[in-house]
GROMACS .gro file of C-alpha atoms in nm:
model
  296
    1UNK     CA    1  -1.501   3.030   2.659
    2UNK     CA    2  -1.122   3.034   2.677
    3UNK     CA    3  -1.143   2.789   2.930
    4UNK     CA    4  -1.383   2.529   2.756
    5UNK     CA    5  -1.111   2.558   2.417
    6UNK     CA    6  -0.839   2.471   2.667
    7UNK     CA    7  -0.990   2.158   2.798
    8UNK     CA    8  -1.071   2.057   2.406
    9UNK     CA    9  -0.702   2.099   2.286
   10UNK     CA   10  -0.576   1.800   2.353
   11UNK     CA   11  -0.868   1.667   2.209
   12UNK     CA   12  -0.872   1.848   1.945
   13UNK     CA   13  -0.475   1.793   1.870
   14UNK     CA   14  -0.647   1.366   1.874
   15UNK     CA   15  -0.846   1.419   1.650
   16UNK     CA   16  -0.649   1.575   1.389
   17UNK     CA   17  -0.367   1.284   1.442
   18UNK     CA   18  -0.625   1.069   1.420
   19UNK     CA   19  -0.760   1.210   1.095
   20UNK     CA   20  -0.384   1.174   0.903
   21UNK     CA   21  -0.294   0.807   1.059
   22UNK     CA   22  -0.648   0.696   0.966
   23UNK     CA   23  -0.700   0.854   0.640
   24UNK     CA   24  -0.752   0.710   0.266
   25UNK     CA   25  -0.340   0.860   0.218
   26UNK     CA   26  -0.172   1.122   0.021
   27UNK     CA   27  -0.421   1.270  -0.302
   28UNK     CA   28  -0.426   1.111  -0.589
   29UNK     CA   29  -0.104   1.168  -0.782
   30UNK     CA   30  -0.364   1.121  -1.095
   31UNK     CA   31  -0.049   0.959  -1.299
   32UNK     CA   32   0.065   0.628  -1.269
   33UNK     CA   33   0.431   0.559  -1.412
   34UNK     CA   34   0.458   0.202  -1.309
   35UNK     CA   35   0.096   0.054  -1.476
   36UNK     CA   36   0.305   0.174  -1.854
   37UNK     CA   37   0.621  -0.057  -1.731
   38UNK     CA   38   0.548  -0.422  -1.771
   39UNK     CA   39   0.668  -0.623  -1.485
   40UNK     CA   40   0.956  -0.894  -1.559
   41UNK     CA   41   1.062  -1.219  -1.398
   42UNK     CA   42   1.348  -1.212  -1.132
   43UNK     CA   43   1.549  -1.470  -1.392
   44UNK     CA   44   1.442  -1.250  -1.677
   45UNK     CA   45   1.670  -0.943  -1.552
   46UNK     CA   46   1.818  -1.038  -1.198
   47UNK     CA   47   2.104  -1.327  -1.056
   48UNK     CA   48   2.188  -1.410  -0.744
   49UNK     CA   49   2.472  -1.220  -0.533
   50UNK     CA   50   2.505  -1.358  -0.241
   51UNK     CA   51   2.352  -1.583   0.018
   52UNK     CA   52   2.196  -1.819  -0.218
   53UNK     CA   53   2.059  -2.043   0.076
   54UNK     CA   54   1.846  -1.786   0.145
   55UNK     CA   55   1.682  -1.696  -0.097
   56UNK     CA   56   1.377  -1.863  -0.296
   57UNK     CA   57   1.184  -1.783  -0.653
   58UNK     CA   58   0.833  -1.948  -0.661
   59UNK     CA   59   0.522  -1.842  -0.836
   60UNK     CA   60   0.632  -1.502  -0.922
   61UNK     CA   61   0.727  -1.372  -0.612
   62UNK     CA   62   1.117  -1.333  -0.461
   63UNK     CA   63   1.154  -1.439  -0.085
   64UNK     CA   64   1.498  -1.352   0.113
   65UNK     CA   65   1.569  -1.406   0.444
   66UNK     CA   66   1.795  -1.280   0.710
   67UNK     CA   67   1.944  -1.573   0.970
   68UNK     CA   68   2.202  -1.552   1.253
   69UNK     CA   69   2.445  -1.748   0.972
   70UNK     CA   70   2.393  -1.459   0.680
   71UNK     CA   71   2.118  -1.290   0.536
   72UNK     CA   72   2.097  -1.231   0.073
   73UNK     CA   73   2.133  -0.994  -0.157
   74UNK     CA   74   2.045  -0.996  -0.584
   75UNK     CA   75   2.155  -0.792  -0.857
   76UNK     CA   76   2.071  -0.733  -1.252
   77UNK     CA   77   2.211  -0.866  -1.536
   78UNK     CA   78   2.261  -0.488  -1.643
   79UNK     CA   79   2.394  -0.164  -1.568
   80UNK     CA   80   2.178   0.135  -1.645
   81UNK     CA   81   2.296   0.520  -1.756
   82UNK     CA   82   1.939   0.605  -1.633
   83UNK     CA   83   1.525   0.441  -1.589
   84UNK     CA   84   1.275   0.336  -1.395
   85UNK     CA   85   1.321   0.123  -1.161
   86UNK     CA   86   1.086  -0.057  -0.889
   87UNK     CA   87   0.926  -0.352  -0.764
   88UNK     CA   88   0.670  -0.448  -0.454
   89UNK     CA   89   0.746  -0.537  -0.156
   90UNK     CA   90   0.605  -0.677   0.165
   91UNK     CA   91   0.829  -0.657   0.469
   92UNK     CA   92   0.816  -0.898   0.811
   93UNK     CA   93   0.590  -0.809   1.090
   94UNK     CA   94   0.678  -0.804   1.502
   95UNK     CA   95   1.064  -0.681   1.581
   96UNK     CA   96   1.270  -0.646   1.350
   97UNK     CA   97   1.521  -0.414   1.486
   98UNK     CA   98   1.819  -0.345   1.326
   99UNK     CA   99   1.761  -0.570   0.971
  100UNK     CA  100   1.721  -0.377   0.672
  101UNK     CA  101   1.551  -0.527   0.368
  102UNK     CA  102   1.636  -0.272   0.078
  103UNK     CA  103   1.655  -0.165  -0.324
  104UNK     CA  104   1.869   0.034  -0.435
  105UNK     CA  105   2.092   0.131  -0.750
  106UNK     CA  106   2.487   0.123  -0.685
  107UNK     CA  107   2.847   0.093  -0.826
  108UNK     CA  108   3.003  -0.038  -0.573
  109UNK     CA  109   3.174  -0.314  -0.749
  110UNK     CA  110   3.298  -0.157  -1.042
  111UNK     CA  111   3.443   0.165  -0.813
  112UNK     CA  112   3.436   0.042  -0.491
  113UNK     CA  113   3.591   0.354  -0.258
  114UNK     CA  114   3.457   0.564  -0.480
  115UNK     CA  115   3.093   0.479  -0.583
  116UNK     CA  116   2.757   0.629  -0.634
  117UNK     CA  117   2.401   0.482  -0.444
  118UNK     CA  118   2.049   0.542  -0.449
  119UNK     CA  119   1.923   0.373  -0.149
  120UNK     CA  120   1.538   0.278  -0.100
  121UNK     CA  121   1.592   0.135   0.248
  122UNK     CA  122   1.335  -0.005   0.481
  123UNK     CA  123   1.478  -0.007   0.864
  124UNK     CA  124   1.341  -0.271   1.063
  125UNK     CA  125   1.138  -0.167   1.394
  126UNK     CA  126   1.019  -0.250   1.718
  127UNK     CA  127   0.692  -0.375   1.740
  128UNK     CA  128   0.528  -0.094   1.887
  129UNK     CA  129   0.657   0.164   1.596
  130UNK     CA  130   0.653   0.183   1.208
  131UNK     CA  131   0.918   0.114   0.966
  132UNK     CA  132   1.086   0.363   0.822
  133UNK     CA  133   1.117   0.445   0.504
  134UNK     CA  134   1.495   0.586   0.416
  135UNK     CA  135   1.591   0.725   0.032
  136UNK     CA  136   1.946   0.794   0.044
  137UNK     CA  137   2.165   0.940  -0.247
  138UNK     CA  138   2.569   0.912  -0.223
  139UNK     CA  139   2.815   1.043  -0.485
  140UNK     CA  140   3.125   0.875  -0.535
  141UNK     CA  141   3.105   0.754  -0.169
  142UNK     CA  142   3.463   0.678   0.014
  143UNK     CA  143   3.543   0.330   0.145
  144UNK     CA  144   3.703   0.486   0.421
  145UNK     CA  145   3.363   0.555   0.623
  146UNK     CA  146   3.331   0.969   0.450
  147UNK     CA  147   3.010   0.847   0.340
  148UNK     CA  148   2.818   1.143   0.272
  149UNK     CA  149   2.467   1.040   0.322
  150UNK     CA  150   2.182   1.282   0.205
  151UNK     CA  151   1.899   1.123   0.375
  152UNK     CA  152   1.524   1.145   0.403
  153UNK     CA  153   1.301   0.929   0.629
  154UNK     CA  154   0.995   0.856   0.593
  155UNK     CA  155   0.699   0.683   0.761
  156UNK     CA  156   0.445   0.555   0.547
  157UNK     CA  157   0.018   0.577   0.552
  158UNK     CA  158  -0.036   0.235   0.524
  159UNK     CA  159   0.126  -0.089   0.753
  160UNK     CA  160   0.366  -0.243   0.449
  161UNK     CA  161   0.350  -0.563   0.626
  162UNK     CA  162   0.035  -0.638   0.530
  163UNK     CA  163   0.057  -0.654   0.211
  164UNK     CA  164   0.272  -0.596  -0.107
  165UNK     CA  165   0.313  -0.165  -0.187
  166UNK     CA  166   0.552  -0.049  -0.502
  167UNK     CA  167   0.833   0.099  -0.453
  168UNK     CA  168   1.052   0.322  -0.695
  169UNK     CA  169   1.282   0.538  -0.807
  170UNK     CA  170   1.316   0.698  -1.111
  171UNK     CA  171   1.701   0.813  -1.245
  172UNK     CA  172   1.740   1.092  -1.591
  173UNK     CA  173   1.988   1.270  -1.610
  174UNK     CA  174   1.853   1.596  -1.442
  175UNK     CA  175   1.738   1.418  -1.137
  176UNK     CA  176   1.596   1.166  -0.928
  177UNK     CA  177   1.195   1.116  -0.786
  178UNK     CA  178   1.088   0.839  -0.601
  179UNK     CA  179   0.768   0.690  -0.562
  180UNK     CA  180   0.522   0.461  -0.288
  181UNK     CA  181   0.251   0.359  -0.465
  182UNK     CA  182   0.311   0.571  -0.774
  183UNK     CA  183   0.285   0.905  -0.519
  184UNK     CA  184   0.645   1.093  -0.518
  185UNK     CA  185   0.811   1.112  -0.210
  186UNK     CA  186   1.120   1.282  -0.304
  187UNK     CA  187   1.271   1.454  -0.596
  188UNK     CA  188   1.623   1.468  -0.592
  189UNK     CA  189   1.717   1.744  -0.894
  190UNK     CA  190   2.077   1.781  -1.061
  191UNK     CA  191   2.214   2.117  -0.913
  192UNK     CA  192   2.551   2.011  -1.012
  193UNK     CA  193   2.764   1.737  -1.161
  194UNK     CA  194   2.941   1.702  -0.856
  195UNK     CA  195   2.623   1.625  -0.631
  196UNK     CA  196   2.423   1.396  -0.893
  197UNK     CA  197   2.517   1.014  -0.993
  198UNK     CA  198   2.645   0.992  -1.354
  199UNK     CA  199   2.814   0.694  -1.392
  200UNK     CA  200   2.584   0.327  -1.444
  201UNK     CA  201   2.468   0.176  -1.192
  202UNK     CA  202   2.302  -0.160  -1.130
  203UNK     CA  203   1.957  -0.287  -0.962
  204UNK     CA  204   2.025  -0.450  -0.618
  205UNK     CA  205   1.809  -0.563  -0.336
  206UNK     CA  206   1.912  -0.755  -0.041
  207UNK     CA  207   1.845  -0.824   0.313
  208UNK     CA  208   2.080  -0.817   0.605
  209UNK     CA  209   2.219  -0.712   1.004
  210UNK     CA  210   2.284  -0.340   1.048
  211UNK     CA  211   2.212  -0.340   1.381
  212UNK     CA  212   2.520  -0.064   1.462
  213UNK     CA  213   2.267   0.213   1.342
  214UNK     CA  214   1.930   0.125   1.137
  215UNK     CA  215   1.719   0.135   1.400
  216UNK     CA  216   1.736   0.429   1.647
  217UNK     CA  217   2.124   0.523   1.535
  218UNK     CA  218   2.200   0.171   1.720
  219UNK     CA  219   1.993   0.147   2.014
  220UNK     CA  220   1.792  -0.115   1.899
  221UNK     CA  221   2.015  -0.468   1.776
  222UNK     CA  222   1.888  -0.764   1.563
  223UNK     CA  223   1.776  -1.001   1.803
  224UNK     CA  224   1.789  -1.353   1.631
  225UNK     CA  225   1.553  -1.567   1.805
  226UNK     CA  226   1.306  -1.386   1.612
  227UNK     CA  227   1.483  -1.529   1.282
  228UNK     CA  228   1.431  -1.550   1.053
  229UNK     CA  229   1.383  -1.236   0.942
  230UNK     CA  230   1.196  -1.213   0.596
  231UNK     CA  231   1.126  -0.994   0.321
  232UNK     CA  232   0.988  -1.061  -0.039
  233UNK     CA  233   0.967  -0.892  -0.393
  234UNK     CA  234   0.758  -0.931  -0.668
  235UNK     CA  235   0.607  -0.712  -0.962
  236UNK     CA  236   0.993  -0.615  -1.060
  237UNK     CA  237   0.950  -0.338  -1.342
  238UNK     CA  238   1.262  -0.219  -1.497
  239UNK     CA  239   1.257   0.043  -1.805
  240UNK     CA  240   1.597   0.183  -1.799
  241UNK     CA  241   1.900   0.278  -2.074
  242UNK     CA  242   2.165   0.007  -2.044
  243UNK     CA  243   2.504   0.097  -1.995
  244UNK     CA  244   2.597  -0.024  -2.342
  245UNK     CA  245   2.297   0.084  -2.492
  246UNK     CA  246   2.186   0.290  -2.770
  247UNK     CA  247   2.272   0.700  -2.710
  248UNK     CA  248   1.885   0.774  -2.851
  249UNK     CA  249   1.756   0.553  -2.582
  250UNK     CA  250   1.538   0.867  -2.312
  251UNK     CA  251   1.400   0.689  -1.967
  252UNK     CA  252   1.002   0.699  -1.968
  253UNK     CA  253   0.843   1.010  -1.821
  254UNK     CA  254   0.756   1.117  -1.476
  255UNK     CA  255   0.470   1.285  -1.523
  256UNK     CA  256   0.161   1.319  -1.802
  257UNK     CA  257   0.284   1.560  -1.980
  258UNK     CA  258   0.579   1.372  -2.075
  259UNK     CA  259   0.843   1.634  -1.976
  260UNK     CA  260   1.069   1.596  -1.687
  261UNK     CA  261   0.870   1.848  -1.505
  262UNK     CA  262   0.575   1.652  -1.185
  263UNK     CA  263   0.214   1.774  -1.234
  264UNK     CA  264   0.048   2.014  -1.016
  265UNK     CA  265  -0.118   1.652  -0.907
  266UNK     CA  266   0.158   1.503  -0.847
  267UNK     CA  267   0.374   1.823  -0.655
  268UNK     CA  268   0.054   1.828  -0.446
  269UNK     CA  269   0.055   1.429  -0.372
  270UNK     CA  270   0.489   1.475  -0.291
  271UNK     CA  271   0.395   1.794  -0.034
  272UNK     CA  272   0.085   1.597   0.149
  273UNK     CA  273   0.323   1.286   0.234
  274UNK     CA  274   0.634   1.545   0.281
  275UNK     CA  275   0.362   1.783   0.574
  276UNK     CA  276   0.250   1.424   0.734
  277UNK     CA  277   0.465   1.176   0.690
  278UNK     CA  278   0.896   1.307   0.660
  279UNK     CA  279   1.048   1.273   1.018
  280UNK     CA  280   1.395   1.356   0.894
  281UNK     CA  281   1.582   1.565   0.639
  282UNK     CA  282   1.910   1.552   0.638
  283UNK     CA  283   1.883   1.937   0.495
  284UNK     CA  284   1.750   2.063   0.841
  285UNK     CA  285   2.014   1.814   1.103
  286UNK     CA  286   2.230   2.066   1.278
  287UNK     CA  287   2.471   1.824   1.369
  288UNK     CA  288   2.561   1.778   0.943
  289UNK     CA  289   2.870   1.985   0.836
  290UNK     CA  290   2.679   2.130   0.553
  291UNK     CA  291   3.013   2.224   0.339
  292UNK     CA  292   2.955   1.880   0.235
  293UNK     CA  293   2.633   1.915   0.112
  294UNK     CA  294   2.575   2.215  -0.086
  295UNK     CA  295   2.269   2.125  -0.281
  296UNK     CA  296   2.028   2.249   0.027
   0.00000   0.00000   0.00000
């Protein structure tokens, strides 16, 4: 009997992996914050920041691209002190190593060398490997290379090049919650003022060459024989409290209870994602200086 089990073990492992990768995705979170927020057009909320010749808005879709001459980026018209920020994004298939497509909050232009940032970044890849979704939080990041990242990286339970999927972050005074298609994948609580973004930020998006680190720590670089590298955005959603708005403004709720606490169903969905698709957690990296990341 033991010998039979030994022979069957590789098959059982393969079946387990297959059931995760070919399954129907995470359990329902039971609450869909994006459905409670109206979409806005690109021109209503954003402007080009750089690479205007590599940006096109057409029939509700914003396309930005990177080639050997330039990438492109955009920025919201207003800065915010809290809120829900999301967009549906479709990524390019094939060889995209070294290329980053992003949606992020930042105040780097207001506080150069000392800024806050909350990132949703897609790290380009080679055709035989999946995209990596990197979520990251910087607090008062320094311009001298001493940025203290708080990265959690995920693979996805779907192919992000085949269709648009909605990616978002909810920023409240007490926490950051990252969502993929309304499924919470990461919760970053405010454990102290020193480890949480408190200053107003703008919403940005961009596509750019990060060959020095983006794909397997820089092993694979952007190869411009595959240019242009394209990112598509649509269905922008912003429900935020502007920096100069009313002090009575509150960000939308994270859960059906109307509070900042995720429901049990949302937590179960998040735990499923982290159990099956989380591929890196900075808190468990032995190479990190843990005196710099006390929230862990």
